[in-house]
Structures are given as structure tokens and as C-alpha cells.
GROMACS .gro file of C-alpha atoms in nm:
model
  289
    1MET     CA    1   8.241  -7.238  -2.017
    2GLU     CA    2   8.292  -6.926  -2.195
    3ALA     CA    3   8.206  -6.601  -2.005
    4PRO     CA    4   7.882  -6.399  -2.070
    5SER     CA    5   7.933  -6.099  -2.354
    6MET     CA    6   7.894  -5.759  -2.274
    7ALA     CA    7   7.593  -5.723  -2.449
    8ALA     CA    8   7.407  -6.009  -2.239
    9THR     CA    9   7.529  -5.851  -1.927
   10GLU     CA   10   7.364  -5.534  -1.991
   11ARG     CA   11   7.059  -5.648  -2.141
   12THR     CA   12   6.760  -5.519  -1.946
   13VAL     CA   13   6.487  -5.744  -1.901
   14LEU     CA   14   6.110  -5.657  -1.854
   15GLN     CA   15   5.921  -5.917  -1.663
   16PHE     CA   16   5.624  -5.973  -1.425
   17SER     CA   17   5.675  -6.057  -1.068
   18SER     CA   18   5.356  -6.304  -1.066
   19SER     CA   19   5.246  -6.458  -0.752
   20GLN     CA   20   5.081  -6.804  -0.733
   21SER     CA   21   4.742  -6.871  -0.866
   22LEU     CA   22   4.482  -6.795  -0.621
   23SER     CA   23   4.108  -6.814  -0.555
   24ALA     CA   24   3.889  -6.666  -0.278
   25LYS     CA   25   3.576  -6.771  -0.071
   26VAL     CA   26   3.371  -6.488   0.086
   27HIS     CA   27   3.126  -6.553   0.352
   28PRO     CA   28   2.814  -6.347   0.355
   29LEU     CA   29   2.895  -6.183   0.704
   30VAL     CA   30   3.173  -5.991   0.508
   31VAL     CA   31   2.938  -5.885   0.258
   32PHE     CA   32   2.694  -5.738   0.518
   33ASN     CA   33   2.991  -5.577   0.729
   34ILE     CA   34   3.107  -5.362   0.421
   35CYS     CA   35   2.769  -5.260   0.331
   36ASP     CA   36   2.709  -5.152   0.651
   37CYS     CA   37   3.005  -4.962   0.680
   38TYR     CA   38   2.939  -4.779   0.354
   39VAL     CA   39   2.572  -4.677   0.472
   40ARG     CA   40   2.737  -4.547   0.787
   41ARG     CA   41   3.039  -4.355   0.635
   42LEU     CA   42   3.093  -3.986   0.665
   43ASP     CA   43   2.933  -3.762   0.402
   44GLN     CA   44   3.203  -3.628   0.242
   45ALA     CA   45   3.370  -4.003   0.190
   46GLU     CA   46   3.323  -4.153  -0.177
   47ARG     CA   47   3.404  -4.496  -0.058
   48VAL     CA   48   3.504  -4.688   0.241
   49ILE     CA   49   3.825  -4.949   0.272
   50GLY     CA   50   3.896  -5.187   0.519
   51THR     CA   51   4.092  -5.515   0.607
   52LEU     CA   52   3.968  -5.877   0.556
   53LEU     CA   53   4.040  -6.146   0.812
   54GLY     CA   54   4.034  -6.521   0.739
   55SER     CA   55   4.251  -6.810   0.696
   56ILE     CA   56   4.425  -7.004   0.388
   57LEU     CA   57   4.271  -7.330   0.329
   58PRO     CA   58   4.484  -7.617   0.258
   59ASP     CA   59   4.405  -7.608  -0.122
   60GLY     CA   60   4.517  -7.264  -0.127
   61THR     CA   61   4.171  -7.115  -0.114
   62VAL     CA   62   4.179  -6.742   0.068
   63ASP     CA   63   3.869  -6.800   0.323
   64VAL     CA   64   3.748  -6.459   0.416
   65ARG     CA   65   3.519  -6.474   0.742
   66ASN     CA   66   3.549  -6.123   0.870
   67SER     CA   67   3.601  -5.782   0.809
   68TYR     CA   68   3.668  -5.407   0.977
   69ALA     CA   69   3.665  -5.072   0.820
   70VAL     CA   70   3.974  -4.859   0.849
   71PRO     CA   71   3.957  -4.493   0.865
   72HIS     CA   72   4.122  -4.293   0.586
   73SER     CA   73   4.175  -4.002   0.359
   74GLU     CA   74   4.248  -3.973   0.012
   75SER     CA   75   4.295  -3.759  -0.275
   76VAL     CA   76   4.406  -3.742  -0.658
   77ASP     CA   77   4.779  -3.852  -0.556
   78GLN     CA   78   4.781  -3.973  -0.210
   79VAL     CA   79   4.611  -4.195   0.068
   80ALA     CA   80   4.654  -4.164   0.432
   81LEU     CA   81   4.559  -4.463   0.650
   82ASP     CA   82   4.510  -4.473   1.023
   83ILE     CA   83   4.748  -4.763   1.079
   84GLU     CA   84   4.728  -4.733   1.468
   85TYR     CA   85   4.332  -4.807   1.438
   86HIS     CA   86   4.392  -5.074   1.206
   87HIS     CA   87   4.632  -5.237   1.442
   88SER     CA   88   4.424  -5.177   1.725
   89MET     CA   89   4.125  -5.343   1.568
   90LEU     CA   90   4.335  -5.624   1.450
   91LEU     CA   91   4.456  -5.692   1.799
   92SER     CA   92   4.108  -5.691   1.931
   93HIS     CA   93   3.990  -5.938   1.666
   94GLN     CA   94   4.259  -6.183   1.749
   95LYS     CA   95   4.195  -6.184   2.123
   96VAL     CA   96   3.845  -6.329   2.007
   97ASN     CA   97   3.945  -6.523   1.731
   98PRO     CA   98   4.308  -6.603   1.713
   99LYS     CA   99   4.299  -6.823   1.395
  100GLU     CA  100   4.180  -6.533   1.200
  101VAL     CA  101   4.470  -6.358   1.044
  102ILE     CA  102   4.478  -6.054   0.765
  103VAL     CA  103   4.429  -6.199   0.433
  104GLY     CA  104   4.376  -5.887   0.218
  105TRP     CA  105   4.182  -5.555   0.225
  106TYR     CA  106   3.859  -5.451   0.050
  107SER     CA  107   3.707  -5.112  -0.100
  108THR     CA  108   3.358  -5.000  -0.244
  109GLY     CA  109   3.315  -4.922  -0.583
  110LEU     CA  110   3.355  -5.075  -0.910
  111GLY     CA  111   3.666  -5.192  -0.968
  112VAL     CA  112   4.018  -5.093  -0.929
  113THR     CA  113   4.105  -4.709  -0.890
  114GLY     CA  114   4.445  -4.507  -0.871
  115GLY     CA  115   4.492  -4.498  -0.499
  116SER     CA  116   4.433  -4.904  -0.491
  117ALA     CA  117   4.806  -4.943  -0.564
  118LEU     CA  118   4.931  -4.743  -0.271
  119ILE     CA  119   4.691  -4.933  -0.021
  120HIS     CA  120   4.796  -5.271  -0.178
  121GLU     CA  121   5.137  -5.174  -0.135
  122PHE     CA  122   5.083  -5.123   0.263
  123TYR     CA  123   4.875  -5.430   0.304
  124SER     CA  124   5.169  -5.625   0.108
  125ARG     CA  125   5.372  -5.522   0.404
  126GLU     CA  126   5.132  -5.666   0.639
  127VAL     CA  127   5.086  -6.004   0.474
  128PRO     CA  128   5.234  -6.176   0.181
  129ASN     CA  129   5.044  -6.152  -0.146
  130PRO     CA  130   4.697  -5.995  -0.008
  131ILE     CA  131   4.371  -5.988  -0.204
  132HIS     CA  132   4.175  -5.708  -0.285
  133LEU     CA  133   3.792  -5.726  -0.288
  134THR     CA  134   3.579  -5.462  -0.437
  135ILE     CA  135   3.203  -5.422  -0.387
  136ASP     CA  136   3.011  -5.203  -0.615
  137THR     CA  137   2.774  -5.038  -0.348
  138GLY     CA  138   2.645  -4.818  -0.596
  139PHE     CA  139   2.461  -5.064  -0.808
  140THR     CA  140   2.647  -4.952  -1.122
  141LYS     CA  141   2.531  -5.241  -1.314
  142GLY     CA  142   2.195  -5.307  -1.143
  143ALA     CA  143   2.337  -5.520  -0.898
  144GLY     CA  144   2.620  -5.541  -0.621
  145THR     CA  145   2.907  -5.644  -0.829
  146ILE     CA  146   3.164  -5.852  -0.628
  147LYS     CA  147   3.523  -5.915  -0.758
  148ALA     CA  148   3.849  -5.987  -0.600
  149TYR     CA  149   4.209  -5.938  -0.721
  150VAL     CA  150   4.573  -5.976  -0.665
  151SER     CA  151   4.864  -5.773  -0.780
  152HIS     CA  152   5.128  -5.851  -1.005
  153ASN     CA  153   5.454  -5.645  -0.994
  154LEU     CA  154   5.594  -5.530  -1.341
  155SER     CA  155   5.972  -5.475  -1.296
  156LEU     CA  156   6.245  -5.312  -1.535
  157GLY     CA  157   6.532  -5.508  -1.443
  158ASP     CA  158   6.555  -5.468  -1.078
  159HIS     CA  159   6.336  -5.175  -1.035
  160GLN     CA  160   5.969  -5.221  -0.991
  161ILE     CA  161   5.788  -4.994  -1.240
  162ALA     CA  162   5.430  -5.064  -1.197
  163ALA     CA  163   5.158  -5.286  -1.032
  164GLN     CA  164   4.906  -5.447  -1.237
  165PHE     CA  165   4.577  -5.634  -1.078
  166GLN     CA  166   4.433  -5.931  -1.221
  167GLU     CA  167   4.086  -6.070  -1.119
  168ILE     CA  168   4.094  -6.418  -0.940
  169PRO     CA  169   3.801  -6.665  -0.911
  170LEU     CA  170   3.557  -6.581  -0.619
  171ASP     CA  171   3.336  -6.813  -0.469
  172LEU     CA  172   3.022  -6.673  -0.283
  173ARG     CA  173   2.870  -7.011  -0.230
  174MET     CA  174   2.627  -6.996   0.074
  175VAL     CA  175   2.353  -7.194   0.238
  176GLU     CA  176   2.009  -7.139   0.090
  177ALA     CA  177   1.887  -6.954   0.415
  178GLU     CA  178   2.202  -6.707   0.361
  179ARG     CA  179   2.126  -6.677   0.004
  180ILE     CA  180   1.746  -6.567   0.037
  181GLY     CA  181   1.879  -6.269   0.248
  182PHE     CA  182   2.176  -6.200   0.041
  183ASP     CA  183   1.945  -6.169  -0.271
  184THR     CA  184   1.687  -5.966  -0.080
  185LEU     CA  185   1.971  -5.718   0.024
  186LYS     CA  186   2.138  -5.671  -0.298
  187ALA     CA  187   1.836  -5.598  -0.490
  188THR     CA  188   1.845  -5.217  -0.552
  189ALA     CA  189   1.456  -5.168  -0.389
  190VAL     CA  190   1.274  -5.409  -0.155
  191ASP     CA  191   0.939  -5.324   0.001
  192LYS     CA  192   0.983  -5.555   0.280
  193ILE     CA  193   1.198  -5.816   0.424
  194PRO     CA  194   1.039  -6.144   0.323
  195SER     CA  195   0.863  -6.382   0.573
  196ASP     CA  196   0.941  -6.761   0.605
  197LEU     CA  197   0.669  -6.849   0.378
  198GLU     CA  198   0.765  -6.637   0.129
  199GLY     CA  199   1.117  -6.717   0.152
  200MET     CA  200   1.022  -7.100   0.136
  201GLU     CA  201   0.820  -7.022  -0.165
  202ALA     CA  202   1.094  -6.825  -0.343
  203LEU     CA  203   1.328  -7.123  -0.288
  204MET     CA  204   1.084  -7.363  -0.413
  205GLY     CA  205   1.052  -7.168  -0.734
  206HIS     CA  206   1.419  -7.174  -0.746
  207LEU     CA  207   1.438  -7.533  -0.716
  208LEU     CA  208   1.167  -7.578  -1.008
  209ALA     CA  209   1.375  -7.374  -1.222
  210LEU     CA  210   1.687  -7.558  -1.165
  211ILE     CA  211   1.502  -7.912  -1.240
  212ASP     CA  212   1.347  -7.741  -1.542
  213ASP     CA  213   1.723  -7.680  -1.633
  214ILE     CA  214   1.850  -8.017  -1.544
  215HIS     CA  215   1.549  -8.171  -1.762
  216LYS     CA  216   1.650  -7.988  -2.054
  217TYR     CA  217   2.015  -8.070  -2.035
  218VAL     CA  218   1.926  -8.432  -1.990
  219ASP     CA  219   1.690  -8.418  -2.320
  220ASP     CA  220   1.965  -8.231  -2.517
  221VAL     CA  221   2.233  -8.502  -2.418
  222VAL     CA  222   1.965  -8.787  -2.507
  223GLU     CA  223   1.875  -8.630  -2.839
  224ARG     CA  224   2.243  -8.573  -2.889
  225ARG     CA  225   2.204  -8.182  -2.957
  226ILE     CA  226   2.502  -8.134  -2.712
  227ASP     CA  227   2.791  -8.309  -2.587
  228PRO     CA  228   2.752  -8.508  -2.288
  229ASP     CA  229   2.992  -8.398  -1.992
  230ASN     CA  230   3.079  -8.661  -1.729
  231LYS     CA  231   3.124  -8.429  -1.461
  232ILE     CA  232   2.759  -8.285  -1.476
  233GLY     CA  233   2.653  -8.635  -1.515
  234ARG     CA  234   2.799  -8.752  -1.186
  235PHE     CA  235   2.679  -8.450  -1.007
  236ILE     CA  236   2.297  -8.527  -1.133
  237SER     CA  237   2.331  -8.903  -1.042
  238ASP     CA  238   2.448  -8.820  -0.681
  239ALA     CA  239   2.112  -8.558  -0.664
  240VAL     CA  240   1.885  -8.850  -0.779
  241GLY     CA  241   2.045  -9.098  -0.553
  242SER     CA  242   1.994  -8.870  -0.248
  243ILE     CA  243   1.641  -8.862  -0.262
  244PRO     CA  244   1.469  -9.096  -0.057
  245LYS     CA  245   1.274  -9.359  -0.210
  246LEU     CA  246   0.931  -9.287  -0.100
  247PRO     CA  247   0.563  -9.298  -0.253
  248SER     CA  248   0.432  -8.978  -0.358
  249SER     CA  249   0.182  -8.967  -0.090
  250ALA     CA  250   0.407  -9.067   0.165
  251PHE     CA  251   0.634  -8.751   0.040
  252GLU     CA  252   0.362  -8.524   0.033
  253LYS     CA  253   0.255  -8.612   0.366
  254LEU     CA  254   0.613  -8.586   0.515
  255VAL     CA  255   0.617  -8.212   0.376
  256ASN     CA  256   0.298  -8.117   0.479
  257ASP     CA  257   0.372  -8.261   0.822
  258SER     CA  258   0.686  -8.039   0.843
  259LEU     CA  259   0.512  -7.738   0.701
  260GLN     CA  260   0.234  -7.779   0.988
  261ASP     CA  261   0.512  -7.767   1.265
  262HIS     CA  262   0.682  -7.483   1.136
  263LEU     CA  263   0.339  -7.298   1.119
  264LEU     CA  264   0.285  -7.399   1.489
  265LEU     CA  265   0.638  -7.269   1.577
  266LEU     CA  266   0.533  -6.938   1.432
  267TYR     CA  267   0.208  -6.947   1.609
  268LEU     CA  268   0.362  -7.009   1.969
  269SER     CA  269   0.660  -6.743   1.885
  270SER     CA  270   0.364  -6.486   1.820
  271ILE     CA  271   0.177  -6.571   2.122
  272THR     CA  272   0.486  -6.542   2.362
  273ARG     CA  273   0.549  -6.230   2.182
  274THR     CA  274   0.207  -6.093   2.280
  275GLN     CA  275   0.224  -6.245   2.634
  276LEU     CA  276   0.527  -6.038   2.676
  277SER     CA  277   0.399  -5.730   2.561
  278LEU     CA  278   0.089  -5.754   2.784
  279ALA     CA  279   0.295  -5.822   3.081
  280GLU     CA  280   0.507  -5.527   3.037
  281LYS     CA  281   0.207  -5.320   2.984
  282LEU     CA  282   0.035  -5.469   3.304
  283ASN     CA  283   0.362  -5.388   3.500
  284THR     CA  284   0.387  -5.024   3.370
  285ALA     CA  285   0.042  -4.969   3.470
  286ALA     CA  286   0.088  -5.104   3.819
  287GLN     CA  287   0.381  -4.922   3.891
  288ILE     CA  288   0.179  -4.593   3.770
  289LEU     CA  289  -0.110  -4.681   4.002
   0.00000   0.00000   0.00000
């Protein structure tokens, strides 16, 4: 075998040191924690940053389940983190739930900023391949935009010269009860928190809209206006198959009975609150007399 030529040995290669393909799943608690920290921030702070806790699922998805804020200060060309506070909070969290480990960090604001690379470098020393979660608490685009990123290193030979943030798929899937609260909190202006009945009404309206979309899709497939998708067809088949085969009258009675039970619980809870309030006032009056 011939020895490599001098030109080949001296050639400088520009390459990306890319991490494995990742996706992330964020629980609503994390979003609420971050928004709460942003509301309570110091007046001079433009954004808040913090640590993301969770685990790595067997399929490689980063499951983000908790978070805490980390005090920091930043200027144009430098960022200072309270590392001692960060480690103290991590130790406290792991005493409660030792299965939660560092999976990345978050910041408020729209997208990645100049100081993000410095903070990401610190978390890269804490955990391999951390994710970076951003939440637009300023509602720049009319809603709270949530995105997740990973960092890829750009190297010139053996020297790292830059870091590039690449957006990864983010799953904000949640149960309907969580989604109603999340949709309420992410709105720019809310007159009041919806009651249980108002939440149920909004949920039924959303369900009817989904049924209309499915009905239109099936009609388009039957009329050959669009190509069929076997995956969507299986989802529709599973959804239809899960519906109990009941006459419409029996199904309506079942829904009404469930609604009446729900209203009864609301009535009983209201009576309980009234009784406790009355007992407290009587106790206060007895102590004064």
C-alpha cells in the first residue's frame, strides 16, 4: 500500500460533528413552570433560563417532565450562571425523584440568541447532547411559540469554530383536560378561567370540528379528489371501532346521566364550601362573644 501524499496529509477538512437524530416530548407542567418563572423574574431581566429534567425513552425521545429556573446575568459578550444554585436545586429534585436527570435547558424568547451557545456549552458538560427549549413568552407571533433545538458543532480540522442549532420535532401531546387549561393560558387575553361546563362545551365543539374534517377527508378519498393514506385509514377504523354499538336513545341517556352526576357533584361541593364558610364565621363570632 502506498503512503499518502503530502497534499493529502496536509488537507484541512471542514465538517459537522452532528449528533444523533432526536425528538422531544414536553409535559404541560414544564410550560407552566417556565411561564411562572418569567412572570416572577426581576424587572431588569429580559429573559429567564433554567434546567430541564426528565429521561430518555427507549425510542430515543427526550421526555421533559420538570424544570427549575437558574439565576443568571448576561451582557452582549458574556453570560454568568449561578452554578452552585443549579447543583443545589438538582440535588433537591433528585431526592424527590431520582429518576429525573438533566436533559437540557430552556430560555424564554423567540428562537436562539447570541448567548445561547455559551449556555449550551455549559450544559453539554453536564449531560451529553442536551436539548434547548425556547418559549416565546412575549407572544411575538400572537401565541406562545415553543420550539426545541440541538447543537451541531462545526469543526475546521481538529478545532471547533462554531455551533449550529437545529430544530427538532417537539411533541406537546396532552390529555384533553390539560389541553383546555393550556389553550386558556397561552391566549393573549382571558376574561376568566372557563368553568367545567364551559370547558366541556369547548371540548365538544373541538370534537365536532374534528369529525367534520374526517368526514370531508373520507368524501374526498371516495370521490378520488385526493389519494388515500393507509395510515390515516387505520386510525379512522380504530376510532370508529372503539365506539360502543348503542342505539342513539341509549347513548343520549348515558350522556345525560353522566352530565347529571357531574352537576350533582358540583352542587354538593358548593354546599360543602358554603357550610365551611358558615362554620368559620360562627366560630369567629363565638370567640368574640
